[in-house]
Coordinates of C-alpha atoms in Angstrom, one line a residue:
Chain A
M1415 CA -30.1 -28.4 7.0
S1416 CA -26.6 -29.2 8.1
A1417 CA -24.1 -31.2 6.1
K1418 CA -24.6 -34.1 8.6
T1419 CA -28.3 -34.3 7.8
R1420 CA -27.7 -34.3 4.0
D1421 CA -25.8 -37.6 4.2
L1422 CA -28.6 -39.5 5.9
P1423 CA -31.2 -41.6 4.0
A1424 CA -34.4 -39.7 3.0
V1425 CA -36.6 -41.0 5.8
L1426 CA -34.1 -40.2 8.5
Q1427 CA -33.5 -36.7 6.9
L1428 CA -37.2 -36.0 7.3
E1429 CA -37.1 -37.2 10.9
E1430 CA -34.1 -34.9 11.6
T1431 CA -35.7 -31.9 10.0
R1432 CA -38.9 -32.5 12.0
R1433 CA -36.7 -32.6 15.2
I1434 CA -35.1 -29.3 14.3
I1435 CA -38.4 -27.7 13.7
A1436 CA -39.8 -29.1 17.0
R1437 CA -36.7 -27.8 18.8
H1438 CA -37.1 -24.3 17.4
K1439 CA -40.8 -24.2 18.2
A1440 CA -40.0 -25.3 21.7
W1441 CA -37.6 -22.3 22.1
D1442 CA -40.3 -20.1 20.7
R1443 CA -42.8 -21.3 23.3
A1444 CA -40.1 -21.1 26.0
F1445 CA -39.5 -17.4 25.2
G1446 CA -43.3 -16.7 25.2
V1447 CA -43.4 -18.1 28.7
L1448 CA -40.3 -16.2 29.8
G1449 CA -41.9 -12.9 28.5
L1450 CA -45.2 -13.6 30.3
V1451 CA -43.3 -14.5 33.5
A1452 CA -41.4 -11.2 33.3
L1453 CA -44.7 -9.3 32.8
I1454 CA -46.3 -11.1 35.7
G1455 CA -43.2 -10.4 37.7
A1456 CA -43.6 -6.7 37.1
L1457 CA -47.2 -7.0 38.2
L1458 CA -46.2 -8.9 41.3
V1459 CA -43.6 -6.3 42.3
F1460 CA -46.3 -3.6 41.9
A1461 CA -48.8 -5.7 43.9
T1462 CA -46.2 -6.3 46.6
L1463 CA -45.3 -2.6 46.8
L1464 CA -48.9 -1.6 47.1
G1465 CA -49.7 -4.5 49.6
E1466 CA -46.7 -3.5 51.8
M1467 CA -47.9 0.1 51.9
L1468 CA -51.5 -0.9 52.6
K1469 CA -50.4 -3.4 55.3
N1470 CA -48.3 -0.8 57.2
G1471 CA -50.1 2.4 56.4
A1472 CA -53.8 1.7 55.9
A1473 CA -54.5 1.7 59.7
H1474 CA -53.1 5.2 60.0
L1475 CA -55.3 6.6 57.3
S1476 CA -58.0 8.5 59.1
Y1477 CA -59.7 11.8 58.9
D1478 CA -57.3 13.1 61.6
F1479 CA -54.3 12.1 59.5
F1480 CA -55.3 14.6 56.8
T1481 CA -56.1 17.4 59.3
S1482 CA -53.2 17.2 61.7
F1483 CA -49.8 18.8 61.6
P1484 CA -46.7 16.7 61.9
S1485 CA -45.8 15.9 65.5
R1486 CA -43.1 14.5 67.6
R1487 CA -45.6 11.8 68.7
A1488 CA -46.1 9.4 65.8
A1489 CA -49.7 8.7 66.6
N1490 CA -50.8 12.4 66.5
A1491 CA -48.8 13.2 63.4
G1492 CA -50.6 14.1 60.1
I1493 CA -50.0 15.5 56.7
L1494 CA -52.0 18.7 56.7
S1495 CA -49.1 21.0 56.1
A1496 CA -47.7 18.5 53.5
W1497 CA -50.7 18.2 51.3
V1498 CA -51.5 22.0 51.5
G1499 CA -47.9 22.6 50.6
T1500 CA -48.0 20.2 47.7
T1501 CA -51.2 21.8 46.4
L1502 CA -49.7 25.3 46.5
V1503 CA -46.4 24.3 45.0
M1504 CA -48.2 22.5 42.2
L1505 CA -50.3 25.6 41.6
V1506 CA -47.1 27.6 41.0
T1507 CA -45.6 24.9 38.9
A1508 CA -48.6 24.6 36.6
L1509 CA -49.0 28.4 36.3
V1510 CA -45.3 28.7 35.1
A1511 CA -44.8 25.5 33.2
V1512 CA -48.0 25.4 31.2
P1513 CA -47.7 28.8 29.4
L1514 CA -44.0 28.4 28.9
G1515 CA -44.1 24.8 27.8
V1516 CA -47.1 25.2 25.5
G1517 CA -45.7 28.5 24.1
A1518 CA -42.3 26.9 23.4
G1519 CA -44.1 23.9 21.7
I1520 CA -46.2 26.2 19.5
Y1521 CA -43.1 28.2 18.6
L1522 CA -41.1 25.2 17.6
E1523 CA -43.8 23.6 15.6
E1524 CA -45.5 26.6 13.9
Y1525 CA -43.2 29.6 14.0
A1526 CA -39.6 28.5 14.1
A1527 CA -37.5 28.9 10.9
K1528 CA -35.1 26.1 10.1
N1529 CA -32.0 27.8 11.4
L1530 CA -29.2 27.4 14.0
L1531 CA -31.2 28.9 16.8
T1532 CA -34.0 26.4 16.3
D1533 CA -31.5 23.5 16.2
I1534 CA -30.0 24.8 19.5
I1535 CA -33.4 25.0 21.2
E1536 CA -34.4 21.5 20.0
I1537 CA -31.2 19.8 21.1
N1538 CA -31.4 21.7 24.3
V1539 CA -34.9 20.5 25.1
T1540 CA -33.8 16.9 24.5
N1541 CA -30.8 17.2 26.7
L1542 CA -32.7 18.9 29.5
A1543 CA -35.0 16.0 29.7
G1544 CA -32.0 13.8 30.6
V1545 CA -30.6 16.1 33.4
P1546 CA -31.0 14.4 36.8
S1547 CA -33.6 16.1 39.0
I1548 CA -31.1 16.8 41.8
I1549 CA -29.2 19.1 39.4
Y1550 CA -32.3 21.3 39.1
G1551 CA -32.2 21.4 42.9
L1552 CA -28.6 22.8 42.7
L1553 CA -29.7 25.3 40.1
A1554 CA -32.6 26.4 42.3
L1555 CA -30.3 26.6 45.4
G1556 CA -27.8 28.8 43.6
L1557 CA -30.2 30.9 41.5
F1558 CA -33.6 31.1 43.1
V1559 CA -32.8 30.8 46.8
Y1560 CA -29.7 33.0 46.9
Q1561 CA -29.3 35.1 43.7
F1562 CA -33.0 36.0 43.5
G1563 CA -33.4 35.9 47.2
L1564 CA -36.6 33.8 47.2
G1565 CA -35.4 31.8 50.1
Q1566 CA -36.8 28.3 50.9
S1567 CA -40.2 29.4 49.8
I1568 CA -43.2 28.0 47.9
A1569 CA -42.2 30.2 44.9
A1570 CA -38.7 28.8 44.7
A1571 CA -39.9 25.2 44.9
G1572 CA -42.7 25.8 42.3
L1573 CA -40.3 27.5 39.9
T1574 CA -37.8 24.6 40.2
L1575 CA -40.4 21.9 39.5
A1576 CA -41.7 24.0 36.6
L1577 CA -38.3 24.0 34.9
L1578 CA -38.0 20.3 35.7
I1579 CA -41.3 19.4 33.8
L1580 CA -40.9 22.0 31.1
P1581 CA -39.4 19.4 28.6
V1582 CA -42.3 17.0 29.2
V1583 CA -44.9 19.8 28.4
I1584 CA -42.9 21.0 25.4
V1585 CA -42.6 17.5 23.9
A1586 CA -46.2 16.6 24.5
T1587 CA -47.4 19.9 22.9
R1588 CA -45.2 19.3 19.8
E1589 CA -46.4 15.8 19.4
A1590 CA -50.0 16.9 19.7
I1591 CA -49.6 19.7 17.2
R1592 CA -47.8 17.5 14.7
T1593 CA -50.8 15.2 14.3
I1594 CA -52.9 18.1 13.0
P1595 CA -53.0 17.9 9.2
Q1596 CA -51.7 20.7 7.0
I1597 CA -55.1 21.3 5.4
I1598 CA -56.5 22.8 8.6
R1599 CA -53.9 25.5 8.5
E1600 CA -54.4 26.2 4.8
A1601 CA -58.2 26.4 5.3
A1602 CA -57.7 29.0 8.1
Y1603 CA -55.4 31.1 6.0
A1604 CA -57.8 30.9 3.1
C1605 CA -60.4 32.5 5.2
G1606 CA -58.0 35.4 5.9
A1607 CA -56.9 34.4 9.3
T1608 CA -53.6 35.7 10.6
K1609 CA -51.0 33.2 11.9
W1610 CA -52.0 33.7 15.6
Q1611 CA -55.7 33.5 14.7
M1612 CA -55.0 30.2 13.0
V1613 CA -53.0 29.0 16.0
S1614 CA -55.5 30.1 18.7
H1615 CA -58.7 29.2 16.9
H1616 CA -57.6 25.8 15.4
I1617 CA -54.2 24.4 16.4
L1618 CA -54.6 25.0 20.2
P1619 CA -58.1 23.6 20.6
Y1620 CA -57.4 20.5 18.4
S1621 CA -54.1 19.7 20.3
L1622 CA -55.6 20.3 23.7
P1623 CA -56.1 16.6 24.7
G1624 CA -52.5 15.9 23.9
I1625 CA -51.3 18.9 25.8
M1626 CA -53.5 18.0 28.8
T1627 CA -52.0 14.5 28.8
G1628 CA -48.5 16.0 28.9
V1629 CA -49.3 18.5 31.5
I1630 CA -50.9 16.0 33.8
I1631 CA -48.0 13.5 33.4
G1632 CA -45.6 16.3 34.1
L1633 CA -47.4 17.4 37.2
A1634 CA -47.7 13.8 38.4
R1635 CA -43.9 13.6 38.1
A1636 CA -43.5 16.9 39.9
I1637 CA -45.7 15.8 42.8
G1638 CA -43.4 12.9 43.6
E1639 CA -40.1 14.8 43.1
T1640 CA -38.2 14.9 46.4
A1641 CA -34.5 15.5 45.6
P1642 CA -34.7 19.0 44.1
I1643 CA -37.0 20.2 47.0
I1644 CA -34.6 18.8 49.6
T1645 CA -31.7 20.4 47.9
I1646 CA -33.1 23.9 48.1
G1647 CA -33.2 23.2 51.9
A1648 CA -36.9 23.0 52.5
L1649 CA -37.7 22.4 56.2
T1650 CA -39.1 19.1 57.2
F1651 CA -40.9 20.2 60.3
I1652 CA -43.6 22.7 59.4
A1653 CA -46.5 22.9 61.9
F1654 CA -48.4 25.8 60.4
L1655 CA -50.1 26.7 57.1
P1656 CA -49.1 29.5 54.7
Q1657 CA -51.6 32.3 54.3
S1658 CA -54.5 31.4 52.1
P1659 CA -54.1 32.7 48.5
F1660 CA -57.7 33.9 48.7
Q1661 CA -59.1 36.6 50.9
S1662 CA -62.6 38.1 51.5
E1663 CA -61.9 41.7 50.6
A1664 CA -60.5 43.1 47.3
P1665 CA -58.3 42.3 45.5
F1666 CA -59.4 38.8 46.7
L1667 CA -56.0 37.3 45.9
N1668 CA -52.8 37.8 47.8
V1669 CA -49.3 36.7 47.1
E1670 CA -47.9 36.4 50.6
W1671 CA -48.2 32.6 50.5
L1672 CA -45.6 32.5 47.7
S1673 CA -42.8 33.5 50.1
A1674 CA -43.9 31.2 53.0
P1675 CA -41.8 28.2 54.1
F1676 CA -43.5 24.9 53.4
T1677 CA -43.2 21.1 53.3
V1678 CA -44.6 18.8 50.6
M1679 CA -45.8 15.2 50.7
P1680 CA -42.6 13.4 49.6
I1681 CA -40.5 15.4 52.0
Q1682 CA -42.8 14.6 54.8
M1683 CA -42.6 10.9 53.8
F1684 CA -38.8 11.1 53.6
N1685 CA -38.7 12.6 57.1
W1686 CA -40.7 9.7 58.5
V1687 CA -38.9 7.0 56.6
S1688 CA -35.5 8.1 57.9
R1689 CA -36.6 7.7 61.5
P1690 CA -35.9 4.4 63.2
E1691 CA -39.2 4.1 65.1
A1692 CA -41.7 1.7 63.6
D1693 CA -44.6 4.1 64.3
F1694 CA -43.1 6.8 62.2
Q1695 CA -42.4 4.3 59.4
A1696 CA -46.1 3.4 59.5
N1697 CA -46.8 7.1 59.1
A1698 CA -44.5 7.0 56.1
A1699 CA -46.4 4.2 54.6
A1700 CA -49.6 6.0 55.0
A1701 CA -48.2 9.2 53.5
G1702 CA -46.7 7.0 50.7
L1703 CA -50.2 5.5 50.1
V1704 CA -51.7 9.0 49.7
L1705 CA -48.9 10.0 47.4
L1706 CA -49.2 6.8 45.4
V1707 CA -53.0 7.3 44.9
M1708 CA -52.3 10.9 43.8
T1709 CA -49.8 10.0 41.1
L1710 CA -51.6 6.9 39.9
T1711 CA -54.8 8.8 39.6
M1712 CA -53.2 11.6 37.6
N1713 CA -51.4 9.1 35.3
A1714 CA -54.5 7.1 34.8
V1715 CA -56.5 10.3 33.9
A1716 CA -53.7 11.2 31.4
I1717 CA -53.8 7.7 29.8
W1718 CA -57.5 7.8 29.7
I1719 CA -57.6 11.2 27.9
R1720 CA -55.1 9.9 25.4
Y1721 CA -56.9 6.7 24.6
H1722 CA -60.3 8.4 24.6
F1723 CA -59.4 11.2 22.2
R1724 CA -57.2 9.0 20.0
K1725 CA -60.3 6.9 19.3
R1726 CA -62.6 9.9 18.6
I1727 CA -60.6 12.2 16.4
K1728 CA -60.1 11.1 12.9
W1729 CA -58.8 13.5 10.4
Chain B
M382 CA -67.1 57.4 5.7
N383 CA -65.3 58.6 2.7
P384 CA -63.0 56.2 0.8
V385 CA -59.8 57.9 1.9
A386 CA -60.6 57.7 5.6
K387 CA -61.8 54.1 5.1
N388 CA -58.4 53.2 3.5
R389 CA -56.5 54.9 6.3
L390 CA -58.6 53.0 8.9
A391 CA -57.9 49.7 7.1
K392 CA -54.2 50.5 7.0
S393 CA -54.0 51.3 10.7
M394 CA -55.9 48.2 11.6
N395 CA -53.5 46.2 9.4
L396 CA -50.6 47.8 11.2
R397 CA -52.1 47.0 14.6
R398 CA -52.7 43.5 13.6
R399 CA -49.2 43.1 12.4
L400 CA -47.8 44.5 15.6
I401 CA -49.9 42.1 17.7
E402 CA -48.7 39.2 15.5
R403 CA -45.1 40.2 16.0
G404 CA -45.6 40.6 19.7
I405 CA -47.1 37.2 20.1
E406 CA -44.3 35.6 18.1
G407 CA -41.8 37.3 20.3
L408 CA -43.5 36.0 23.4
L409 CA -43.5 32.5 22.0
L410 CA -39.8 32.7 21.1
F411 CA -39.1 33.8 24.7
A412 CA -41.0 30.8 26.0
A413 CA -38.8 28.6 23.8
L414 CA -35.7 30.3 24.9
V415 CA -36.4 29.7 28.6
S416 CA -35.1 26.1 28.2
V417 CA -31.9 27.5 26.7
F418 CA -31.6 29.9 29.6
T419 CA -32.1 27.0 32.0
T420 CA -29.2 25.0 30.6
L421 CA -27.0 28.1 30.6
A422 CA -28.0 28.8 34.2
I423 CA -27.2 25.2 35.3
V424 CA -23.8 25.3 33.7
A425 CA -23.0 28.8 35.0
I426 CA -24.1 28.0 38.6
L427 CA -22.2 24.6 38.7
L428 CA -19.1 26.1 37.2
W429 CA -19.2 29.3 39.3
E430 CA -19.4 27.5 42.6
S431 CA -17.0 24.8 41.6
V432 CA -14.4 27.3 40.6
V433 CA -14.5 28.7 44.1
F434 CA -14.3 25.2 45.5
F435 CA -11.3 24.3 43.4
E436 CA -9.5 27.4 44.7
H437 CA -9.6 25.7 48.2
V438 CA -9.1 22.2 47.1
P439 CA -6.6 21.2 44.4
I440 CA -8.2 19.4 41.5
W441 CA -5.6 16.6 41.9
D442 CA -6.7 15.9 45.5
F443 CA -10.3 15.9 44.3
L444 CA -9.6 13.2 41.7
T445 CA -7.1 11.0 43.6
D446 CA -7.8 11.2 47.3
T447 CA -9.5 8.1 48.6
Q448 CA -11.5 9.7 51.4
W449 CA -14.5 12.0 51.3
T450 CA -14.9 13.7 54.6
P451 CA -15.5 17.4 53.8
L452 CA -17.4 18.1 57.0
F453 CA -14.8 16.8 59.4
D454 CA -11.9 18.8 60.9
D455 CA -9.5 16.6 58.9
A456 CA -11.2 17.3 55.6
H457 CA -10.6 15.1 52.6
F458 CA -12.2 15.7 49.2
G459 CA -11.7 12.5 47.2
I460 CA -14.7 12.2 44.8
M461 CA -13.7 8.6 44.1
S462 CA -15.5 7.3 47.2
L463 CA -18.7 8.8 46.0
L464 CA -18.1 7.7 42.4
A465 CA -17.6 4.2 43.6
G466 CA -21.0 4.2 45.3
T467 CA -22.7 5.7 42.2
L468 CA -21.1 3.2 39.8
T469 CA -21.8 0.2 42.0
T470 CA -25.5 1.0 42.5
T471 CA -25.8 1.8 38.8
L472 CA -24.2 -1.5 37.8
V473 CA -26.5 -3.5 40.1
A474 CA -29.5 -1.6 38.7
L475 CA -28.5 -2.2 35.1
L476 CA -27.9 -5.9 35.7
V477 CA -31.6 -6.1 36.6
A478 CA -33.0 -3.5 34.2
I479 CA -31.4 -4.3 30.9
P480 CA -32.2 -8.0 30.7
L481 CA -35.6 -7.6 32.1
G482 CA -36.5 -4.6 30.1
T483 CA -35.2 -6.1 26.9
V484 CA -37.1 -9.4 27.4
L485 CA -40.3 -7.4 28.1
A486 CA -39.8 -5.3 25.0
I487 CA -39.2 -8.3 22.8
Y488 CA -42.2 -10.0 24.3
L489 CA -44.5 -7.1 24.0
S490 CA -43.4 -6.2 20.5
E491 CA -43.2 -9.6 18.9
F492 CA -45.0 -12.2 21.0
A493 CA -47.8 -10.7 23.1
P494 CA -51.4 -10.8 21.7
F495 CA -52.8 -7.3 20.7
R496 CA -55.1 -7.2 23.7
L497 CA -52.4 -8.0 26.3
R498 CA -50.1 -5.3 24.8
E499 CA -52.8 -2.7 25.0
I500 CA -53.2 -3.4 28.7
A501 CA -49.5 -4.0 29.5
K502 CA -48.2 -0.8 28.0
P503 CA -50.2 1.7 30.1
F504 CA -49.6 -0.5 33.1
L505 CA -45.8 -0.3 32.6
E506 CA -46.2 3.5 32.1
L507 CA -48.0 3.7 35.5
L508 CA -45.1 1.8 37.1
G509 CA -42.7 4.3 35.7
G510 CA -44.8 7.1 37.2
I511 CA -44.5 6.0 40.8
P512 CA -42.5 8.5 42.9
T513 CA -38.9 7.4 43.6
I514 CA -39.4 8.1 47.3
I515 CA -41.9 5.2 47.4
Y516 CA -39.3 2.9 45.8
G517 CA -36.9 4.1 48.4
Y518 CA -39.3 3.1 51.2
F519 CA -39.8 -0.3 49.5
A520 CA -36.0 -0.9 49.2
L521 CA -35.3 0.0 52.9
L522 CA -38.3 -1.6 54.6
F523 CA -39.2 -4.5 52.3
V524 CA -36.3 -5.6 50.1
T525 CA -33.5 -5.2 52.6
P526 CA -35.3 -7.4 55.3
L527 CA -36.0 -9.9 52.6
L528 CA -32.4 -10.0 51.5
Q529 CA -31.3 -10.3 55.1
Q530 CA -33.2 -13.5 55.5
I531 CA -31.0 -14.9 52.7
F532 CA -27.8 -13.2 53.7
P533 CA -28.0 -12.6 57.5
E534 CA -24.8 -10.5 57.6
L535 CA -26.2 -7.9 55.2
P536 CA -26.2 -4.5 56.9
G537 CA -29.4 -2.5 57.1
F538 CA -28.1 0.0 54.6
N539 CA -26.6 -1.6 51.5
M540 CA -26.1 -0.8 47.9
L541 CA -27.5 -4.2 46.8
S542 CA -31.1 -3.6 47.7
A543 CA -30.9 0.1 46.6
G544 CA -29.5 -1.1 43.2
L545 CA -32.0 -3.9 42.8
V546 CA -35.0 -1.6 43.4
M547 CA -33.5 1.1 41.2
G548 CA -33.2 -1.6 38.5
I549 CA -36.9 -2.4 38.8
M550 CA -37.7 1.2 38.7
I551 CA -35.9 1.7 35.4
V552 CA -37.4 -1.4 33.7
P553 CA -40.5 0.5 32.4
Y554 CA -38.3 3.2 30.7
I555 CA -36.1 0.6 29.0
S556 CA -39.0 -1.7 27.9
S557 CA -41.2 1.1 26.7
L558 CA -38.5 2.8 24.6
S559 CA -37.1 -0.5 23.3
E560 CA -40.5 -1.6 22.3
D561 CA -41.2 1.6 20.4
A562 CA -37.9 1.0 18.5
M563 CA -38.8 -2.6 17.7
R564 CA -42.3 -1.7 16.6
A565 CA -40.7 0.8 14.2
V566 CA -38.9 -2.0 12.3
P567 CA -40.9 -2.4 9.0
M568 CA -43.1 -5.4 8.8
H569 CA -41.6 -6.6 5.5
M570 CA -38.4 -7.5 7.3
R571 CA -40.3 -9.8 9.6
E572 CA -42.2 -11.3 6.7
G573 CA -39.0 -11.9 4.8
S574 CA -37.6 -13.8 7.8
Y575 CA -40.8 -15.8 8.3
A576 CA -40.8 -16.7 4.5
M577 CA -37.3 -18.2 5.1
G578 CA -38.9 -20.5 7.7
A579 CA -37.6 -18.6 10.8
T580 CA -39.6 -18.9 14.0
R581 CA -40.8 -15.9 15.9
L582 CA -37.9 -16.0 18.3
Q583 CA -35.4 -16.3 15.5
T584 CA -37.0 -13.3 13.8
A585 CA -37.1 -11.3 17.0
L586 CA -33.4 -12.1 17.9
F587 CA -31.7 -12.1 14.5
V588 CA -33.8 -9.7 12.4
V589 CA -35.8 -7.2 14.6
T590 CA -33.3 -6.7 17.4
P591 CA -30.3 -5.9 15.2
A592 CA -32.5 -3.6 13.1
A593 CA -33.7 -1.8 16.2
M594 CA -30.2 -1.7 17.8
S595 CA -29.9 2.1 17.7
G596 CA -33.2 2.5 19.6
L597 CA -32.2 -0.2 22.1
A598 CA -28.9 1.4 22.7
S599 CA -30.4 4.8 23.4
S600 CA -32.9 3.2 25.8
Y601 CA -30.0 1.6 27.7
I602 CA -28.2 4.9 27.8
L603 CA -31.3 6.6 29.2
G604 CA -31.5 3.9 31.8
I605 CA -27.9 4.5 32.8
S606 CA -28.5 8.3 33.1
R607 CA -31.5 7.6 35.3
A608 CA -29.6 5.3 37.5
V609 CA -26.6 7.6 37.9
G610 CA -28.8 10.6 38.7
E611 CA -31.3 8.7 40.9
T612 CA -31.3 10.2 44.4
M613 CA -34.0 9.1 46.8
V614 CA -33.7 5.3 46.6
V615 CA -30.0 5.4 47.3
A616 CA -30.2 8.1 49.9
I617 CA -32.8 6.1 51.8
A618 CA -31.6 2.5 51.3
A619 CA -27.8 2.7 50.7
G620 CA -26.9 4.9 53.6
M621 CA -25.1 8.2 53.5
Q622 CA -21.6 7.1 54.6
P623 CA -18.9 7.6 51.9
N624 CA -17.2 4.3 51.4
L625 CA -14.6 3.5 48.7
T626 CA -15.8 0.0 47.8
F627 CA -17.4 -1.8 44.9
N628 CA -18.9 -4.4 47.1
P629 CA -22.7 -4.1 46.8
A630 CA -23.3 -5.8 50.2
E631 CA -21.8 -2.7 51.9
P632 CA -23.3 0.6 52.7
A633 CA -22.0 3.6 50.7
A634 CA -23.0 7.1 49.7
T635 CA -23.5 8.1 46.0
I636 CA -22.9 11.6 44.7
T637 CA -26.6 12.3 44.8
A638 CA -27.0 10.9 48.4
Y639 CA -24.2 13.2 49.5
I640 CA -25.9 16.3 48.1
V641 CA -29.1 15.3 50.0
Q642 CA -27.1 14.7 53.2
V643 CA -25.6 18.2 53.0
A644 CA -28.9 19.8 52.1
L645 CA -30.5 18.2 55.1
G646 CA -28.0 19.8 57.5
D647 CA -27.6 23.6 57.6
L648 CA -24.4 24.6 56.1
P649 CA -23.8 28.4 55.8
H650 CA -24.0 29.8 52.3
G651 CA -20.6 30.2 50.9
S652 CA -18.7 27.8 53.1
V653 CA -16.5 25.1 51.5
G654 CA -19.0 22.5 52.7
Y655 CA -21.7 24.3 50.8
Q656 CA -19.5 24.4 47.7
T657 CA -18.7 20.7 47.7
I658 CA -22.2 19.9 46.6
F659 CA -21.8 22.0 43.5
A660 CA -18.5 20.3 42.7
A661 CA -20.3 16.9 43.3
G662 CA -23.1 18.1 41.1
L663 CA -20.7 19.2 38.3
T664 CA -19.2 15.7 38.4
L665 CA -22.7 14.2 38.1
M666 CA -23.5 16.5 35.3
L667 CA -20.3 15.6 33.4
M668 CA -21.1 11.9 33.8
T669 CA -24.6 12.3 32.4
L670 CA -23.2 14.4 29.6
L671 CA -20.6 11.7 28.8
F672 CA -23.4 9.1 28.7
N673 CA -25.5 11.3 26.5
I674 CA -22.7 11.8 24.0
L675 CA -22.0 8.1 24.1
G676 CA -25.7 7.5 23.3
H677 CA -25.5 9.9 20.4
V678 CA -22.5 8.1 19.0
L679 CA -24.1 4.7 19.5
R680 CA -27.3 5.8 17.8
K681 CA -25.3 7.0 14.8
R682 CA -23.2 3.9 14.7
F683 CA -26.2 1.5 14.8
R684 CA -28.7 3.5 12.8
E685 CA -30.1 1.5 9.9
A686 CA -32.2 3.2 7.2
Y687 CA -34.8 1.4 5.3

């Protein structure tokens, strides 16, 4: 109550106080509306984005779009080499990032002593998460493409994206492990388990949902990454497929595809966006739609896993 | 089996077990060290190639020249024109992202009903997961034409629409981190405020926000780092022409867009043009490092313990 109010007669004082309360409540409501408007605004932006893609791209989505190579004629162009490339690159990324990321997470949570080395690793993981993705592209260009002589290959791209999502996997693994109570570890040791037995029989299985969430979110991010792949100089016009990783005679797997040139979904889309013809931009919208469905599905699966298991597991 | 042999067997099994344990620990340590190697490799590559670059181009020219035309016959290497583009788009993005992100965070943390929050949070996370190339498409082919209806002189490539879309892209990061920080403020502080007769808004603005300031500051810093390092939106929508201007209505290249432009052409490995992208990358890296250090200082400065 201000000094002014205090000098007023009692009845008026009450009036004034009520007015102040009403005014503050009005502000409260106004902010509630503002927040809701902001939230609906975000929803609208998303709806517009999706609507715009659907409007321009849906007509191009046909069976042929998925089974055709890119072409100089917009109507014939498709994303066959792009989605095959994306699948193979993601395979490499997952094969590299999952063991390294989960291993690092386990080390930091279960093995690491409290010393300088551990501090350095921890600070380093945090900082790496903030490094712009294009910098990873420069690293890959200097290191993988030229020093290691991998060239503009699927292996180089997969390794680059693996390093890029490593912090995501490490952080998710650590958070998942941290929720496991100490008694589980003590019970395992009491039964005579060694450290690795304890980790592999208990810690890993129990933290699996959390790790899966992190891996899927990381891969969803990697699928959409364009800048690092462009930086290593990946070609944009690829009208052939790399050799299949599987073959009919022993040893059934081959590694030649690793060194094949490739293109991926976001690069294909970028290639089409940057052309002035409306037909190609419609192709870009269609490719964007496919990419959007891929990432949204992966993110939705990750969110679902997290919510599902959070409800079920009670220690 | 006699007791001596049994004992020996047990011992050898013990030894084998210990060896396996040590081996596994070594492997896990190696996995953890990969991230350290990555950082070292990034720094080494950027410095190595930049040193060669600065042997050709004096560092003074790099910092003071007002033109960036490394691929022309009359080559100029003034990083300022690229920095101007980066800073302008970042500023536009932050003008959108910080107010919107903060309002959303306050709303979700202090105002929204439980049910709405449980739906809104994953939804915002989904928005944050959309590939940046899709935002780039959106900026060039939807936002720019929309803006051109309001400002007919606006060129097809401009920093304004790139910045605006980038801002929208960053909102989920800021709102999600800020909300986490606000939720971490202990309930008794809010209850104390309510007990004094404060409304929800007053509590949110004068009690919760100051208490969560260190978290808010770090979410803003993260937003800035994202904006500075963002590549595809600016490369698609802001054009790739270096332009020393702070006017968002003009086209201009950012540091990241320049790297993309060079990578799209085919420059021979080892040429000065090839090395420019590492010098540009080093500049970008130093900028993000600067913001990270700033964020660290801010977090320390505003940290409140309860």
